């Protein structure tokens, strides 16, 4: 059974920082392209950041460029999302996602991030 265990969510004030972690098991982690998605109440789920299986290439949503950074450690089987300069608009449930081309698609349970003063 494939499992993603997320941690690092919480509540912070605007301008603060959080680091989300997603630890994977049950699959060859180094073969997965990893992404972070988020979904706020009443809004569609959106892609926040993605990283290739070897960590060579990264992509970000325009709304988080320059503030968020995705990284991975294929020894620890973990993907991270460093979030700086957080804004109230970043408030959402954040989900870890792993894909192997079009054959497999796995999701974490989600973790709440709340940014408010």
Coordinates of C-alpha atoms in Angstrom, one line a residue:
X1 CA 0.0 0.0 0.0
X2 CA 1.3 3.4 -1.0
X3 CA 1.3 6.0 1.8
X4 CA 2.2 9.6 2.0
X5 CA 2.5 11.1 5.5
X6 CA 2.4 14.8 5.7
X7 CA 3.5 17.2 8.5
X8 CA 4.4 20.8 9.1
X9 CA 1.0 22.5 8.7
X10 CA -0.3 25.0 11.2
X11 CA -1.3 28.6 11.8
X12 CA 1.0 31.6 11.2
X13 CA 0.7 35.3 10.8
X14 CA 1.1 37.0 7.5
X15 CA 4.8 37.2 6.5
X16 CA 5.6 34.1 8.5
X17 CA 7.0 30.8 7.2
X18 CA 6.2 27.1 7.3
X19 CA 7.9 24.0 5.9
X20 CA 5.7 21.1 4.8
X21 CA 7.0 17.6 4.6
X22 CA 5.6 14.5 2.8
X23 CA 7.2 11.2 3.6
X24 CA 6.5 8.4 1.1
X25 CA 6.4 4.6 1.5
X26 CA 5.1 1.6 -0.6
X27 CA 6.6 2.8 -3.9
X28 CA 10.0 3.6 -5.4
X29 CA 10.0 7.3 -4.4
X30 CA 12.8 8.2 -6.7
X31 CA 10.7 7.3 -9.7
X32 CA 7.9 9.7 -8.8
X33 CA 7.4 13.2 -10.0
X34 CA 6.1 15.0 -6.9
X35 CA 3.8 18.0 -6.5
X36 CA 2.0 20.1 -3.9
X37 CA -1.6 21.1 -4.5
X38 CA -3.9 23.2 -2.3
X39 CA -7.6 23.7 -2.0
X40 CA -9.3 26.6 -0.2
X41 CA -13.0 26.5 0.8
X42 CA -15.2 27.1 -2.2
X43 CA -12.3 27.0 -4.7
X44 CA -10.9 24.3 -7.0
X45 CA -7.8 22.4 -6.2
X46 CA -4.8 24.1 -7.7
X47 CA -1.2 23.1 -8.4
X48 CA 1.3 25.0 -6.3
X49 CA 4.6 23.4 -7.1
X50 CA 6.1 20.4 -8.8
X51 CA 9.5 18.7 -9.1
X52 CA 10.8 16.0 -11.4
X53 CA 11.8 12.6 -10.0
X54 CA 15.5 13.5 -10.0
X55 CA 15.0 17.0 -8.7
X56 CA 16.4 18.6 -11.8
X57 CA 13.4 20.8 -12.7
X58 CA 10.9 22.7 -10.7
X59 CA 7.8 24.6 -11.5
X60 CA 5.6 27.0 -9.5
X61 CA 2.3 28.7 -9.7
X62 CA 2.6 32.4 -10.5
X63 CA 1.0 33.2 -7.1
X64 CA 3.8 31.6 -5.1
X65 CA 6.9 32.3 -7.3
X66 CA 9.7 33.8 -5.3
X67 CA 8.0 32.8 -2.0
X68 CA 7.7 29.0 -2.1
X69 CA 10.4 26.4 -2.8
X70 CA 9.9 22.7 -3.5
X71 CA 12.7 20.2 -2.9
X72 CA 13.1 16.5 -2.4
X73 CA 15.4 14.0 -0.6
X74 CA 15.4 10.7 -2.4
X75 CA 17.4 9.1 0.4
X76 CA 14.8 10.0 3.0
X77 CA 11.9 9.5 0.5
X78 CA 10.6 12.9 1.4
X79 CA 9.4 16.0 -0.5
X80 CA 9.3 19.4 1.1
X81 CA 7.6 22.7 0.5
X82 CA 9.2 25.7 2.1
X83 CA 6.7 28.6 2.3
X84 CA 8.0 32.1 3.1
X85 CA 6.3 35.4 3.2
X86 CA 2.9 33.8 3.7
X87 CA -0.2 35.6 2.8
X88 CA -3.9 35.1 3.9
X89 CA -4.6 33.9 0.4
X90 CA -2.3 31.0 1.0
X91 CA -4.8 29.6 3.5
X92 CA -5.8 26.2 2.3
X93 CA -5.5 22.4 2.7
X94 CA -2.2 21.4 1.1
X95 CA -1.9 17.9 -0.5
X96 CA 1.1 15.9 -1.5
X97 CA 0.9 14.2 -4.9
X98 CA 3.1 11.7 -6.6
X99 CA 2.9 10.5 -10.2
X100 CA 4.6 7.9 -12.4
X101 CA 3.9 9.2 -15.9
X102 CA 0.2 8.4 -16.5
X103 CA 0.3 5.0 -14.9
X104 CA 0.1 5.9 -11.2
X105 CA -1.3 8.8 -9.2
X106 CA -1.0 9.0 -5.4
X107 CA -2.2 11.5 -2.8
X108 CA -1.5 12.4 0.8
X109 CA -4.3 13.1 3.3
X110 CA -3.8 16.8 3.3
X111 CA -2.7 19.3 5.9
X112 CA -4.2 22.6 6.9
X113 CA -2.3 25.9 6.5
X114 CA -3.9 29.0 8.0
X115 CA -2.5 32.5 7.5
X116 CA -4.2 35.2 9.6
X117 CA -3.4 38.1 11.8

